XYZ file of C-alpha atoms in Angstrom:
438
model
C 0.026 -0.002 0.031
C 2.772 2.390 0.956
C 4.481 1.594 -2.324
C 1.469 2.248 -4.365
C 0.857 5.521 -2.515
C 4.549 6.536 -3.209
C 4.349 5.525 -6.912
C 1.137 7.502 -7.210
C 2.662 10.645 -5.549
C 5.746 10.500 -7.797
C 3.594 10.076 -10.847
C 1.450 13.080 -9.844
C 4.683 15.198 -9.254
C 6.022 14.182 -12.559
C 2.765 15.077 -14.390
C 2.740 18.370 -12.517
C 6.305 19.204 -13.460
C 5.479 18.185 -17.123
C 2.570 20.538 -17.174
C 4.648 23.284 -15.610
C 7.391 22.788 -18.378
C 4.526 22.803 -21.065
C 3.009 26.037 -19.697
C 6.328 27.666 -19.666
C 6.966 26.719 -23.257
C 3.668 27.923 -24.342
C 4.214 31.226 -22.370
C 7.684 31.699 -24.016
C 6.198 30.910 -27.496
C 3.189 33.399 -26.966
C 5.411 36.203 -25.944
C 7.971 35.731 -28.722
C 5.183 35.516 -31.118
C 3.312 38.535 -29.728
C 6.627 40.493 -29.827
C 7.115 39.778 -33.584
C 3.548 40.679 -34.283
C 3.653 43.923 -32.517
C 7.033 44.756 -34.272
C 5.358 43.773 -37.724
C 2.536 46.060 -36.949
C 4.657 48.990 -35.754
C 6.595 49.033 -39.024
C 3.290 48.890 -40.752
C 2.062 51.803 -38.715
C 5.380 53.670 -39.301
C 4.820 53.331 -42.968
C 1.227 54.426 -42.662
C 2.263 57.407 -40.663
C 4.823 58.436 -43.154
C 2.105 58.281 -45.933
C -0.256 60.105 -43.754
C 2.351 62.813 -43.160
C 3.013 63.057 -46.913
C -0.830 63.297 -47.480
C -1.127 65.951 -44.745
C 1.510 67.988 -46.293
C -0.238 67.691 -49.596
C -3.642 68.614 -48.033
C -2.142 71.384 -46.151
C -0.810 72.919 -49.656
C -4.100 72.355 -51.197
C -5.929 73.998 -48.070
C -3.985 77.209 -49.000
C -5.344 77.393 -52.600
C -8.746 79.122 -52.917
C -10.415 78.855 -56.268
C -13.186 81.140 -57.242
C -14.678 82.397 -60.696
C -17.738 83.242 -62.602
C -19.178 83.059 -66.004
C -21.412 85.824 -67.553
C -23.547 84.563 -70.465
C -25.838 87.030 -71.951
C -28.092 87.863 -74.802
C -27.841 91.378 -76.466
C -30.216 93.350 -78.652
C -29.082 96.465 -80.439
C -31.480 99.209 -81.287
C -29.313 101.170 -83.721
C -30.740 103.931 -86.089
C -28.849 106.557 -87.828
C -29.808 110.160 -87.956
C -31.590 109.612 -91.373
C -33.722 106.881 -90.022
C -31.893 104.041 -91.604
C -31.633 101.036 -89.369
C -28.195 99.493 -88.677
C -26.772 96.613 -86.741
C -23.514 96.007 -85.034
C -20.626 94.466 -86.524
C -19.061 92.127 -83.874
C -15.707 92.052 -85.825
C -14.123 93.907 -88.752
C -15.713 93.073 -91.993
C -18.543 91.051 -90.467
C -22.136 91.415 -91.402
C -24.098 93.465 -89.253
C -26.250 91.835 -86.433
C -29.140 93.252 -84.381
C -28.956 90.525 -81.579
C -26.480 87.946 -80.352
C -25.652 85.449 -77.631
C -22.398 86.334 -75.944
C -20.036 85.137 -73.379
C -19.064 88.396 -71.752
C -16.659 86.968 -69.005
C -15.436 83.669 -68.034
C -12.942 83.791 -65.213
C -11.247 81.588 -62.746
C -9.266 83.002 -59.923
C -6.542 81.214 -58.026
C -5.318 82.453 -54.703
C -2.469 80.663 -53.143
C -1.556 81.878 -49.506
C 2.066 80.256 -49.254
C 2.296 81.359 -45.607
C 0.982 84.180 -43.407
C 1.369 87.459 -45.203
C 2.287 86.185 -48.596
C -0.431 85.642 -51.525
C -0.056 84.755 -55.027
C -3.031 85.616 -57.456
C -3.726 84.276 -60.983
C -6.891 85.106 -62.768
C -7.343 84.206 -66.556
C -10.203 85.302 -68.665
C -11.473 82.793 -71.216
C -12.854 84.256 -74.413
C -14.158 81.975 -77.188
C -11.119 82.918 -79.446
C -8.338 83.560 -76.912
C -7.303 83.346 -73.173
C -6.215 86.615 -71.545
C -4.541 87.331 -68.384
C -6.348 89.740 -66.130
C -4.477 89.396 -62.760
C -1.173 88.105 -61.744
C 0.412 89.422 -58.812
C 2.226 88.691 -55.606
C 0.793 90.370 -52.353
C 2.996 90.764 -49.437
C 1.097 91.789 -46.236
C 2.518 93.390 -43.198
C 2.607 90.893 -40.428
C 3.428 93.336 -37.719
C 1.286 96.358 -37.880
C -1.486 94.611 -40.000
C -1.599 97.718 -41.851
C 0.588 97.767 -45.310
C 0.531 95.550 -48.286
C 2.583 95.524 -51.321
C 1.367 94.211 -54.588
C 3.866 93.438 -57.629
C 2.601 92.158 -60.997
C -0.640 93.029 -62.868
C -3.559 94.328 -61.033
C -6.380 96.808 -61.062
C -5.726 100.544 -61.235
C -6.696 102.126 -58.004
C -10.019 103.926 -58.490
C -13.391 102.988 -57.106
C -15.182 101.949 -60.261
C -12.096 99.959 -61.582
C -11.764 97.930 -58.355
C -15.489 97.251 -57.951
C -15.647 93.686 -59.175
C -17.455 92.957 -62.366
C -19.272 89.996 -60.663
C -20.710 92.414 -57.986
C -21.430 95.429 -60.127
C -25.082 96.455 -60.622
C -24.774 97.339 -64.167
C -23.737 95.346 -67.220
C -20.644 97.674 -67.891
C -18.665 100.338 -66.366
C -19.324 104.111 -67.101
C -18.145 105.290 -70.400
C -15.809 107.708 -68.625
C -13.949 104.764 -66.858
C -13.936 102.556 -69.901
C -12.158 105.427 -71.911
C -9.836 106.769 -69.336
C -8.675 103.324 -67.837
C -9.077 100.729 -70.602
C -8.660 97.154 -69.636
C -8.764 98.266 -65.902
C -5.456 96.791 -65.342
C -1.766 97.753 -65.602
C 1.505 96.341 -64.639
C 3.718 97.644 -61.819
C 3.907 97.850 -58.059
C 1.331 99.106 -55.542
C 1.611 100.051 -51.939
C -1.614 100.084 -49.815
C -1.962 101.214 -46.231
C -5.382 100.396 -44.372
C -5.299 102.213 -40.975
C -8.692 100.720 -39.982
C -7.228 97.278 -39.488
C -5.123 97.930 -36.565
C -5.358 101.526 -35.700
C -9.196 102.035 -35.923
C -8.738 104.821 -38.103
C -11.025 104.576 -41.280
C -8.459 105.808 -43.948
C -7.046 103.836 -46.765
C -4.027 105.054 -48.913
C -2.846 103.501 -52.217
C 0.235 104.469 -54.158
C 1.016 102.785 -57.616
C 4.076 102.976 -60.144
C 2.790 101.591 -63.407
C 4.146 101.016 -66.877
C 1.267 103.109 -68.147
C 0.835 101.595 -71.565
C -1.968 99.150 -70.876
C -4.952 99.483 -73.402
C -3.140 102.170 -75.248
C -1.325 100.865 -78.315
C -0.484 97.465 -79.761
C -1.275 94.473 -77.834
C 2.364 93.385 -77.870
C 3.364 96.552 -76.099
C 1.629 95.449 -72.841
C 4.012 92.603 -72.252
C 6.616 95.024 -71.035
C 6.929 98.910 -70.854
C 7.594 100.596 -74.344
C 9.687 103.535 -72.704
C 11.786 104.245 -69.583
C 8.994 106.365 -68.047
C 6.610 105.280 -65.389
C 3.072 106.674 -64.501
C 2.113 107.277 -60.914
C -1.335 106.778 -59.255
C -2.484 107.718 -55.913
C -5.856 107.298 -54.120
C -7.129 108.105 -50.455
C -10.522 107.024 -49.199
C -11.818 108.054 -45.778
C -14.915 106.195 -44.439
C -17.216 106.890 -41.503
C -20.252 105.401 -40.103
C -23.465 106.473 -38.173
C -24.797 103.076 -36.929
C -27.704 104.797 -35.013
C -28.767 106.348 -38.386
C -28.028 103.251 -40.521
C -25.750 105.470 -42.637
C -22.266 104.813 -44.011
C -20.311 107.415 -46.193
C -17.070 106.927 -48.145
C -15.329 109.615 -49.884
C -11.882 110.261 -51.396
C -10.065 111.269 -54.539
C -7.347 109.975 -56.777
C -4.813 111.168 -59.416
C -3.066 109.857 -62.465
C 0.348 111.334 -63.422
C 1.948 110.020 -66.538
C 2.772 110.618 -70.146
C 2.233 109.112 -73.666
C 5.645 108.636 -74.984
C 6.037 108.965 -78.840
C 8.109 105.684 -79.589
C 8.029 105.577 -83.389
C 7.458 108.026 -86.223
C 6.053 107.329 -89.729
C 7.042 109.015 -92.989
C 5.581 111.530 -93.493
C 5.672 112.666 -89.990
C 2.472 112.040 -87.838
C 0.635 115.223 -87.044
C -0.919 115.567 -83.520
C -3.696 117.911 -82.340
C -3.158 119.629 -79.067
C -5.828 120.664 -76.392
C -6.627 123.855 -78.520
C -7.004 121.623 -81.695
C -3.797 123.174 -83.116
C -1.378 120.823 -85.243
C 2.009 119.952 -84.003
C 4.558 117.289 -84.952
C 6.237 115.415 -82.126
C 9.542 113.686 -82.452
C 10.513 110.241 -81.020
C 10.952 110.346 -77.294
C 8.578 113.310 -76.840
C 6.418 112.863 -73.787
C 2.810 114.056 -74.107
C 0.886 114.828 -70.887
C -1.676 112.427 -69.331
C -2.846 113.771 -66.022
C -6.105 113.040 -64.315
C -7.793 114.114 -61.022
C -10.880 112.605 -59.475
C -13.198 112.578 -56.587
C -15.527 110.059 -55.308
C -18.216 109.205 -52.690
C -20.313 106.398 -51.754
C -23.361 106.655 -49.461
C -24.916 103.647 -48.108
C -28.319 104.004 -46.016
C -30.254 101.143 -44.376
C -33.601 102.096 -45.591
C -36.407 99.614 -46.455
C -33.817 96.790 -47.129
C -30.775 99.168 -48.031
C -29.791 101.618 -50.884
C -26.656 103.313 -52.109
C -25.858 106.431 -53.967
C -22.414 106.509 -55.729
C -20.643 109.197 -57.804
C -17.284 109.932 -59.280
C -15.837 112.787 -61.133
C -12.729 112.875 -63.141
C -11.090 115.624 -65.151
C -7.511 116.261 -66.794
C -5.550 115.939 -69.725
C -5.437 112.861 -71.671
C -3.189 111.888 -74.768
C -3.182 108.780 -77.127
C -1.754 107.610 -80.394
C -3.541 105.987 -83.383
C -2.949 102.388 -83.468
C -5.028 99.866 -85.672
C -4.814 97.186 -82.817
C -5.401 99.674 -79.969
C -7.544 98.194 -77.223
C -8.965 101.679 -76.155
C -10.812 102.387 -79.482
C -12.674 105.123 -77.694
C -9.548 107.149 -77.744
C -7.885 106.121 -80.786
C -6.304 109.275 -82.225
C -3.149 111.244 -82.348
C -4.474 113.953 -79.908
C -4.130 115.721 -76.597
C -7.494 116.580 -74.923
C -8.936 118.174 -71.926
C -11.417 115.558 -70.806
C -14.018 115.602 -68.102
C -16.689 113.096 -66.894
C -18.666 111.939 -64.067
C -21.316 109.357 -63.082
C -24.103 109.132 -60.432
C -25.856 105.898 -59.646
C -28.710 104.965 -57.389
C -29.095 101.332 -56.019
C -31.927 100.059 -54.211
C -32.607 96.644 -52.732
C -36.100 95.337 -53.260
C -36.519 92.625 -50.661
C -33.856 89.791 -50.359
C -33.664 88.811 -53.964
C -34.214 92.032 -56.236
C -32.071 94.975 -56.652
C -33.163 98.119 -59.098
C -30.496 100.290 -60.448
C -30.322 103.547 -62.183
C -27.174 105.486 -63.482
C -26.509 108.708 -65.338
C -23.074 109.159 -66.624
C -21.419 111.992 -68.722
C -18.178 111.977 -70.648
C -16.781 114.750 -72.686
C -13.744 113.621 -74.525
C -12.837 117.198 -75.651
C -14.006 120.162 -73.394
C -12.567 122.797 -75.682
C -14.980 121.890 -78.677
C -18.819 121.574 -78.613
C -21.575 121.557 -81.190
C -20.661 122.000 -84.800
C -17.066 122.694 -83.918
C -16.684 119.003 -83.395
C -15.177 117.618 -86.581
C -14.772 113.825 -85.505
C -17.128 111.613 -83.759
C -14.592 110.733 -81.058
C -14.682 114.343 -79.842
C -18.394 114.094 -79.156
C -19.859 114.493 -75.614
C -22.060 111.775 -74.396
C -24.843 111.615 -71.813
C -25.906 108.058 -71.021
C -28.805 106.609 -68.988
C -28.413 103.055 -67.762
C -31.398 100.927 -66.090
C -30.848 97.757 -64.542
C -32.712 95.008 -62.788
C -31.110 92.110 -60.792
C -32.863 89.048 -59.438
C -30.624 86.776 -57.183
C -31.830 83.043 -57.616
C -29.578 82.115 -54.762
C -26.219 83.374 -53.560
C -24.298 81.982 -56.738
C -26.567 82.712 -59.510
C -28.233 85.964 -60.522
C -30.024 87.239 -63.543
C -29.632 90.861 -64.943
C -31.680 92.980 -67.305
C -29.750 96.056 -68.317
C -30.871 98.847 -70.835
C -28.402 101.470 -72.080
C -29.412 104.753 -73.778
C -26.523 106.763 -75.157
C -27.387 110.399 -76.013
C -24.417 111.938 -78.052
C -23.814 115.604 -78.775
C -25.105 116.806 -81.995
C -22.696 118.087 -84.834
C -23.191 118.774 -88.386
C -19.533 118.198 -89.129
C -18.824 114.871 -87.249
C -20.675 112.604 -89.765
C -24.179 112.012 -91.084
C -25.107 109.768 -88.175
C -24.625 112.581 -85.449
C -26.604 115.172 -86.909
C -29.202 114.084 -84.578
C -28.882 111.731 -81.659
C -27.897 108.506 -83.105
C -30.064 105.599 -81.523
C -27.543 103.058 -80.365
C -29.291 101.682 -77.459
C -28.359 98.194 -76.114
C -30.299 95.815 -74.186
C -28.588 93.003 -72.183
C -30.131 90.101 -70.553
C -27.432 88.264 -68.509
C -27.058 85.177 -66.450
C -24.150 85.009 -63.941
C -23.060 81.900 -62.197
C -20.132 82.188 -59.673
C -18.582 79.866 -57.230
């Protein structure tokens, strides 16, 4: 019995020892396996983290890019009659048949803004026409990080005047005033501009702008716009002061600007080209001569919170303007070898009607030669114009609006400026525009 019990105890002890050894082996295998698994997953997580870091860097750069733009597709009707009662159309291109209505892509623009880091922006905005792509904006903007007041623009940008800088997508009328379209063709120029906005950090509502420009945009051959055509530079300056009366629901901005530059004679023909001075006297400039181009303007914008909101805006410009005749000149409204005293202004009234409708009325005047009037005007480009513009906007939503606009130009009458201008030439235009922006 004792032997049996001893044998049983020894067998039990052996089994227990064997089980202990087995458990230790299993435990050792499990820890090693788990370690290998963890190491394997750690490597995978490291690779994934590296990929995510790369993706984050890409996403961070993409987040700094803002893309916006708009398309203005429109239908135009031309009510054109000459002084003798003969109906005419409008030739969209030289040599084309006259038309009285057309569908038209007025603007198709995409704007790319990239903020590389705080205080530095790159802006690029092309315009897509049916037959060409043109560059509207291309500039670098350096913003003051310390005072939050100054910014430097270098490249191609809007000239600093109110109507020029007022975006085409926000404007209440189909086109800018005749004065602005003539004196600041294409709206842009190339150069450098310094802005100071004292409202941001100093709570003083004054904005100053100073620009140094090539000065040859829209005046001469298109190829001249790539670079300056002479060593001279034109200067522009603008100041705007704003004040608000919140209790009255009133805000008023007023200011002024000046343009100081010259038209440089860069080539001469044979026989020599003859110019007309401000008194309509002939003179013959030589290559290198600088012909005065100086403008002085004043502006005001009044905003009144009355029955949904309304605004009254006006701008006045006068000075001496010069230009040269060129067959490819963009500014066809001033395509002449002349120096002229010019004067113009506009007044516009804009009234919100509910949340979705806006009614607008504008009266603008432009006199391209203040020294001549009536029958003393010998060419049509010296005629004074008084223009009425009526517009209605319906906002379908924040991205889509429909505009109806009717323009009634009233020209100065002259017996010597051509048969069409013995009386008021009926050259009214109706525009129905659909604008979509993003």
